[in-house]
Amino acid sequence: MSVTIILGTQWGDEGKGKAVDYLAGNFDFTARFNGGNNAGHTVVNELGTFKIHLVPSGIFYPRMRCLIGNGVVIDPAVLIEEIESLKQAGIKTEKRIFISPRAHLIMPYHKILDGLYEEAKGAGATGTTRRGIGPAFADKTSYNGLRWSDLADEKLFADKLQTQLGLKNKIIVALGGQPLDSEKILAEYRGYYATLKPYIAELYPIIEKGLRDKKKFLLEQAQGALLDPDWGTYPFVTGSTTLASAATAGLGIPPRAIDQIIGVTKAYITRVGGGALPTEIKDESATAKALQEVAATTGRIRRGGWFDAEVVHFSAHLNGVDALFLTKLDILSQFDEIKICTGYKFNGKRAHYYDLNAYQLEQVEPVFRTVKGWRQDITRARKFSDLPLQARRYVETVEKLVDVPIKWVSVGPEREATIKR
Ligand code: GDP
Ligand code: IMO
Ligand code: MG
């Protein structure tokens, strides 16, 4: 396969970093095409544990080249810090990371506006990561964005920044904030540009030649399909499209070049921030606590619930997922019984995810099937046959309900804790 997309099929944090790190060994390029540093992808391998936000998770393979596409919004300070921490772990970054000059910059006012909008919405807030993602994509769409290519021209960048600060400071001040100083930002961003300039390169010739030479590309989506602005639970979504199709515009890859789409899905489900999570366990029970996690980017609590086949079936088929990479099956080893949501009822009638808006989704009643647990440590299983019968049955049930083959089962965060079926 020449071009493969790795796609989260839930509300993010499915284990995309783990899946990319496991699969990338056979690839020449890994690339990010959407989102920004709202993403937090965890990789655990022989080099250590890494929580990465912008650099593609294939960076740990020495010959891999890593592309940050035009569809990504970049906070330069975060990227510099990330590159620094990779270097400190002994990972070479020069001539291995390539940043599209078309990628937009996250500016200080984007982060301030993100917070101001959230606060104004109160209980109706999206619960963003406050990294400036939404306002940066809004500026891109309304022709107000600043890009790396602008930074290459000092006067152009200074003029554009001046115009934007004229607009943004008015909003910030009206909402009770402090105006930003253009000279300070200018100096700061010139410094970032000087540091990152060696990494900035137009990706079109790199990708076009790579495709011609039959090089292999692994494209790493950020967020999850259900955080998509159109097909997710708007307005509890993210600022850029998260669908497989985003990879084409977000990198410059023809749709026809895509051979395979792998959907990453957790054996249960989590969500961080606002918005419905129909199978959430809302009580204070040990089960509820066992399915909660700590977010890699913000340290917030990820709400947890049982596997929801209604949404994963939808997102897998909406995106044309060919195979599933099921993660965190080991977490379910602690339960006597496990529930799987097979569909929803809304006002007493069966309803699908796509029939409902985000507010109606809050009110659905999940229909559960209860299956037996296996109550055994499975973290050392490396073949499907090593798994206890009930665990195999669970995998087969998920596969049947989602109607997509599960090709990989992950039983621990480490690269090697993976079963290929
Ligand atoms: P991503 O954003 O999709 O890359 O996912 P995150 O890295 O934000 O969250 C997934 C979490 O689950 C991370 O802490 C991973 O190290 C961890 N993880 C991934 N796969 C497994 C697994 O199979 N078992 C366990 N126990 N942890 C896993
Ligand atoms: P990865 O790539 C989980 C959520 C936020 C919030 C909403 C909008 O690690 O799976 P934003 O800052 O994007 O404007 O926030 O989207 N969100 C994520 N949730 N995983 C992510 O990324 C996320 N990126 C954004 O919590 O609800
Ligand atoms: Mg994450």
mmCIF file of N, CA and C in Angstrom, residues 30-107:
data_model
loop_
_atom_site.group_PDB
_atom_site.id
_atom_site.type_symbol
_atom_site.label_atom_id
_atom_site.label_comp_id
_atom_site.label_asym_id
_atom_site.label_seq_id
_atom_site.Cartn_x
_atom_site.Cartn_y
_atom_site.Cartn_z
ATOM 1 N N THR A 30 5.764 9.739 7.319
ATOM 2 C CA THR A 30 4.514 9.909 8.072
ATOM 3 C C THR A 30 4.176 11.398 8.025
ATOM 4 N N ALA A 31 2.892 11.695 8.065
ATOM 5 C CA ALA A 31 2.503 13.091 7.871
ATOM 6 C C ALA A 31 1.276 13.436 8.684
ATOM 7 N N ARG A 32 1.251 14.674 9.171
ATOM 8 C CA ARG A 32 0.036 15.233 9.783
ATOM 9 C C ARG A 32 -0.638 16.134 8.759
ATOM 10 N N PHE A 33 -1.974 16.119 8.730
ATOM 11 C CA PHE A 33 -2.681 16.895 7.718
ATOM 12 C C PHE A 33 -3.795 17.781 8.281
ATOM 13 N N ASN A 34 -4.096 17.670 9.565
ATOM 14 C CA ASN A 34 -5.182 18.493 10.130
ATOM 15 C C ASN A 34 -4.851 18.857 11.575
ATOM 16 N N GLY A 35 -5.701 19.686 12.164
ATOM 17 C CA GLY A 35 -5.560 20.010 13.586
ATOM 18 C C GLY A 35 -4.306 20.808 13.876
ATOM 19 N N GLY A 36 -3.894 20.754 15.127
ATOM 20 C CA GLY A 36 -2.703 21.477 15.570
ATOM 21 C C GLY A 36 -2.230 20.838 16.854
ATOM 22 N N ASN A 37 -1.810 21.671 17.798
ATOM 23 C CA ASN A 37 -1.337 21.078 19.050
ATOM 24 C C ASN A 37 -2.463 20.907 20.067
ATOM 25 N N ASN A 38 -3.698 20.857 19.568
ATOM 26 C CA ASN A 38 -4.793 20.317 20.379
ATOM 27 C C ASN A 38 -4.635 18.801 20.469
ATOM 28 N N ALA A 39 -3.924 18.223 19.496
ATOM 29 C CA ALA A 39 -3.655 16.783 19.508
ATOM 30 C C ALA A 39 -2.590 16.457 20.541
ATOM 31 N N GLY A 40 -2.717 15.283 21.128
ATOM 32 C CA GLY A 40 -1.683 14.758 22.013
ATOM 33 C C GLY A 40 -1.604 13.272 21.737
ATOM 34 N N HIS A 41 -0.561 12.846 21.050
ATOM 35 C CA HIS A 41 -0.447 11.440 20.644
ATOM 36 C C HIS A 41 0.667 10.784 21.455
ATOM 37 N N THR A 42 0.318 9.714 22.150
ATOM 38 C CA THR A 42 1.281 9.071 23.030
ATOM 39 C C THR A 42 1.950 7.910 22.322
ATOM 40 N N VAL A 43 3.257 7.879 22.415
ATOM 41 C CA VAL A 43 4.049 6.802 21.830
ATOM 42 C C VAL A 43 4.905 6.207 22.946
ATOM 43 N N VAL A 44 4.856 4.884 23.074
ATOM 44 C CA VAL A 44 5.676 4.204 24.074
ATOM 45 C C VAL A 44 6.486 3.145 23.333
ATOM 46 N N ASN A 45 7.798 3.365 23.254
ATOM 47 C CA ASN A 45 8.651 2.381 22.572
ATOM 48 C C ASN A 45 9.982 2.290 23.300
ATOM 49 N N GLU A 46 10.956 1.625 22.698
ATOM 50 C CA GLU A 46 12.223 1.391 23.413
ATOM 51 C C GLU A 46 12.972 2.702 23.705
ATOM 52 N N LEU A 47 12.599 3.790 23.051
ATOM 53 C CA LEU A 47 13.263 5.077 23.284
ATOM 54 C C LEU A 47 12.641 5.849 24.450
ATOM 55 N N GLY A 48 11.468 5.434 24.895
ATOM 56 C CA GLY A 48 10.826 6.115 26.021
ATOM 57 C C GLY A 48 9.344 6.317 25.799
ATOM 58 N N THR A 49 8.754 7.203 26.617
ATOM 59 C CA THR A 49 7.341 7.567 26.476
ATOM 60 C C THR A 49 7.279 9.016 26.010
ATOM 61 N N PHE A 50 6.558 9.251 24.938
ATOM 62 C CA PHE A 50 6.491 10.588 24.344
ATOM 63 C C PHE A 50 5.040 10.994 24.158
ATOM 64 N N LYS A 51 4.746 12.244 24.504
ATOM 65 C CA LYS A 51 3.408 12.802 24.213
ATOM 66 C C LYS A 51 3.646 13.879 23.182
ATOM 67 N N ILE A 52 3.315 13.587 21.934
ATOM 68 C CA ILE A 52 3.642 14.548 20.888
ATOM 69 C C ILE A 52 2.394 15.229 20.324
ATOM 70 N N HIS A 53 2.582 16.481 19.955
ATOM 71 C CA HIS A 53 1.447 17.319 19.572
ATOM 72 C C HIS A 53 1.454 17.708 18.091
ATOM 73 N N LEU A 54 2.622 17.826 17.497
ATOM 74 C CA LEU A 54 2.698 18.318 16.110
ATOM 75 C C LEU A 54 3.546 17.454 15.192
ATOM 76 N N VAL A 55 4.585 16.882 15.721
ATOM 77 C CA VAL A 55 5.472 16.063 14.882
ATOM 78 C C VAL A 55 4.796 14.706 14.655
ATOM 79 N N PRO A 56 4.758 14.214 13.425
ATOM 80 C CA PRO A 56 4.141 12.901 13.188
ATOM 81 C C PRO A 56 4.810 11.787 14.021
ATOM 82 N N SER A 57 3.982 10.838 14.456
ATOM 83 C CA SER A 57 4.452 9.815 15.395
ATOM 84 C C SER A 57 5.419 8.803 14.777
ATOM 85 N N GLY A 58 5.721 8.939 13.476
ATOM 86 C CA GLY A 58 6.699 8.044 12.842
ATOM 87 C C GLY A 58 8.130 8.489 13.071
ATOM 88 N N ILE A 59 8.339 9.615 13.747
ATOM 89 C CA ILE A 59 9.676 10.211 13.927
ATOM 90 C C ILE A 59 10.676 9.254 14.593
ATOM 91 N N PHE A 60 10.184 8.246 15.282
ATOM 92 C CA PHE A 60 11.074 7.365 16.040
ATOM 93 C C PHE A 60 11.799 6.340 15.172
ATOM 94 N N TYR A 61 11.436 6.255 13.897
ATOM 95 C CA TYR A 61 12.153 5.375 12.960
ATOM 96 C C TYR A 61 13.197 6.224 12.248
ATOM 97 N N PRO A 62 14.496 5.886 12.402
ATOM 98 C CA PRO A 62 15.564 6.781 11.937
ATOM 99 C C PRO A 62 15.471 7.200 10.477
ATOM 100 N N ARG A 63 14.970 6.345 9.586
ATOM 101 C CA ARG A 63 14.957 6.743 8.169
ATOM 102 C C ARG A 63 13.647 7.430 7.739
ATOM 103 N N MET A 64 12.735 7.547 8.667
ATOM 104 C CA MET A 64 11.429 8.139 8.360
ATOM 105 C C MET A 64 11.557 9.634 8.099
ATOM 106 N N ARG A 65 10.827 10.110 7.092
ATOM 107 C CA ARG A 65 10.706 11.558 6.929
ATOM 108 C C ARG A 65 9.304 11.983 7.365
ATOM 109 N N CYS A 66 9.241 13.074 8.094
ATOM 110 C CA CYS A 66 7.990 13.481 8.751
ATOM 111 C C CYS A 66 7.511 14.821 8.190
ATOM 112 N N LEU A 67 6.291 14.829 7.700
ATOM 113 C CA LEU A 67 5.756 16.022 7.046
ATOM 114 C C LEU A 67 4.648 16.641 7.898
ATOM 115 N N ILE A 68 4.717 17.969 8.059
ATOM 116 C CA ILE A 68 3.627 18.690 8.722
ATOM 117 C C ILE A 68 2.941 19.500 7.622
ATOM 118 N N GLY A 69 1.751 19.054 7.255
ATOM 119 C CA GLY A 69 1.092 19.562 6.053
ATOM 120 C C GLY A 69 0.476 20.942 6.203
ATOM 121 N N ASN A 70 0.062 21.477 5.072
ATOM 122 C CA ASN A 70 -0.569 22.799 5.018
ATOM 123 C C ASN A 70 -1.879 22.851 5.800
ATOM 124 N N GLY A 71 -2.502 21.698 6.041
ATOM 125 C CA GLY A 71 -3.774 21.661 6.757
ATOM 126 C C GLY A 71 -3.632 21.779 8.263
ATOM 127 N N VAL A 72 -2.386 21.838 8.740
ATOM 128 C CA VAL A 72 -2.133 21.904 10.191
ATOM 129 C C VAL A 72 -1.937 23.378 10.583
ATOM 130 N N VAL A 73 -2.442 23.775 11.745
ATOM 131 C CA VAL A 73 -2.098 25.104 12.274
ATOM 132 C C VAL A 73 -1.016 24.914 13.329
ATOM 133 N N ILE A 74 -0.021 25.790 13.289
ATOM 134 C CA ILE A 74 1.188 25.541 14.085
ATOM 135 C C ILE A 74 1.457 26.660 15.078
ATOM 136 N N ASP A 75 1.584 26.265 16.330
ATOM 137 C CA ASP A 75 2.068 27.182 17.350
ATOM 138 C C ASP A 75 3.584 26.986 17.379
ATOM 139 N N PRO A 76 4.339 27.968 16.869
ATOM 140 C CA PRO A 76 5.777 27.750 16.696
ATOM 141 C C PRO A 76 6.492 27.397 17.998
ATOM 142 N N ALA A 77 6.090 28.028 19.099
ATOM 143 C CA ALA A 77 6.783 27.769 20.368
ATOM 144 C C ALA A 77 6.626 26.304 20.769
ATOM 145 N N VAL A 78 5.431 25.755 20.520
ATOM 146 C CA VAL A 78 5.176 24.356 20.876
ATOM 147 C C VAL A 78 6.013 23.427 19.991
ATOM 148 N N LEU A 79 6.094 23.767 18.709
ATOM 149 C CA LEU A 79 6.867 22.926 17.794
ATOM 150 C C LEU A 79 8.353 22.959 18.139
ATOM 151 N N ILE A 80 8.848 24.147 18.473
ATOM 152 C CA ILE A 80 10.274 24.260 18.831
ATOM 153 C C ILE A 80 10.563 23.426 20.083
ATOM 154 N N GLU A 81 9.686 23.524 21.052
ATOM 155 C CA GLU A 81 9.870 22.760 22.293
ATOM 156 C C GLU A 81 9.837 21.255 22.010
ATOM 157 N N GLU A 82 8.925 20.875 21.128
ATOM 158 C CA GLU A 82 8.790 19.447 20.805
ATOM 159 C C GLU A 82 10.046 18.923 20.090
ATOM 160 N N ILE A 83 10.531 19.703 19.149
ATOM 161 C CA ILE A 83 11.744 19.301 18.424
ATOM 162 C C ILE A 83 12.915 19.206 19.403
ATOM 163 N N GLU A 84 13.002 20.174 20.309
ATOM 164 C CA GLU A 84 14.057 20.177 21.325
ATOM 165 C C GLU A 84 13.988 18.913 22.179
ATOM 166 N N SER A 85 12.779 18.550 22.614
ATOM 167 C CA SER A 85 12.684 17.377 23.503
ATOM 168 C C SER A 85 12.975 16.090 22.729
ATOM 169 N N LEU A 86 12.657 16.060 21.451
ATOM 170 C CA LEU A 86 13.011 14.883 20.648
ATOM 171 C C LEU A 86 14.531 14.787 20.514
ATOM 172 N N LYS A 87 15.163 15.935 20.272
ATOM 173 C CA LYS A 87 16.634 15.948 20.149
ATOM 174 C C LYS A 87 17.284 15.443 21.440
ATOM 175 N N GLN A 88 16.703 15.910 22.559
ATOM 176 C CA GLN A 88 17.262 15.495 23.850
ATOM 177 C C GLN A 88 17.143 13.992 24.057
ATOM 178 N N ALA A 89 16.155 13.389 23.413
ATOM 179 C CA ALA A 89 15.998 11.930 23.529
ATOM 180 C C ALA A 89 16.868 11.217 22.483
ATOM 181 N N GLY A 90 17.723 11.977 21.808
ATOM 182 C CA GLY A 90 18.673 11.375 20.865
ATOM 183 C C GLY A 90 18.100 11.179 19.468
ATOM 184 N N ILE A 91 16.978 11.836 19.177
ATOM 185 C CA ILE A 91 16.343 11.654 17.864
ATOM 186 C C ILE A 91 16.762 12.785 16.931
ATOM 187 N N LYS A 92 17.259 12.401 15.776
ATOM 188 C CA LYS A 92 17.695 13.401 14.802
ATOM 189 C C LYS A 92 16.453 14.031 14.165
ATOM 190 N N THR A 93 16.454 15.338 14.069
ATOM 191 C CA THR A 93 15.281 16.007 13.491
ATOM 192 C C THR A 93 15.637 16.740 12.183
ATOM 193 N N GLU A 94 16.909 17.172 12.042
ATOM 194 C CA GLU A 94 17.296 17.918 10.831
ATOM 195 C C GLU A 94 17.118 17.045 9.596
ATOM 196 N N LYS A 95 16.610 17.648 8.562
ATOM 197 C CA LYS A 95 16.374 16.979 7.277
ATOM 198 C C LYS A 95 15.427 15.789 7.399
ATOM 199 N N ARG A 96 14.700 15.736 8.508
ATOM 200 C CA ARG A 96 13.717 14.653 8.689
ATOM 201 C C ARG A 96 12.321 15.210 8.929
ATOM 202 N N ILE A 97 12.257 16.463 9.407
ATOM 203 C CA ILE A 97 10.953 17.093 9.623
ATOM 204 C C ILE A 97 10.810 18.210 8.589
ATOM 205 N N PHE A 98 9.686 18.208 7.883
ATOM 206 C CA PHE A 98 9.452 19.222 6.851
ATOM 207 C C PHE A 98 8.117 19.906 7.139
ATOM 208 N N ILE A 99 8.161 21.238 7.193
ATOM 209 C CA ILE A 99 6.957 22.007 7.531
ATOM 210 C C ILE A 99 6.486 22.744 6.281
ATOM 211 N N SER A 100 5.221 22.612 5.956
ATOM 212 C CA SER A 100 4.691 23.317 4.789
ATOM 213 C C SER A 100 4.666 24.827 5.039
ATOM 214 N N PRO A 101 5.205 25.616 4.098
ATOM 215 C CA PRO A 101 5.116 27.084 4.246
ATOM 216 C C PRO A 101 3.680 27.581 4.141
ATOM 217 N N ARG A 102 2.791 26.706 3.658
ATOM 218 C CA ARG A 102 1.369 27.074 3.547
ATOM 219 C C ARG A 102 0.631 26.921 4.878
ATOM 220 N N ALA A 103 1.257 26.251 5.830
ATOM 221 C CA ALA A 103 0.591 26.031 7.125
ATOM 222 C C ALA A 103 0.410 27.374 7.839
ATOM 223 N N HIS A 104 -0.734 27.526 8.484
ATOM 224 C CA HIS A 104 -1.023 28.776 9.194
ATOM 225 C C HIS A 104 -0.400 28.774 10.585
ATOM 226 N N LEU A 105 -0.150 29.991 11.062
ATOM 227 C CA LEU A 105 0.455 30.166 12.381
ATOM 228 C C LEU A 105 -0.622 30.400 13.431
ATOM 229 N N ILE A 106 -0.455 29.794 14.563
ATOM 230 C CA ILE A 106 -1.286 30.181 15.712
ATOM 231 C C ILE A 106 -0.605 31.387 16.332
ATOM 232 N N MET A 107 -1.355 32.464 16.468
ATOM 233 C CA MET A 107 -0.820 33.720 16.996
ATOM 234 C C MET A 107 -1.306 33.897 18.441
#
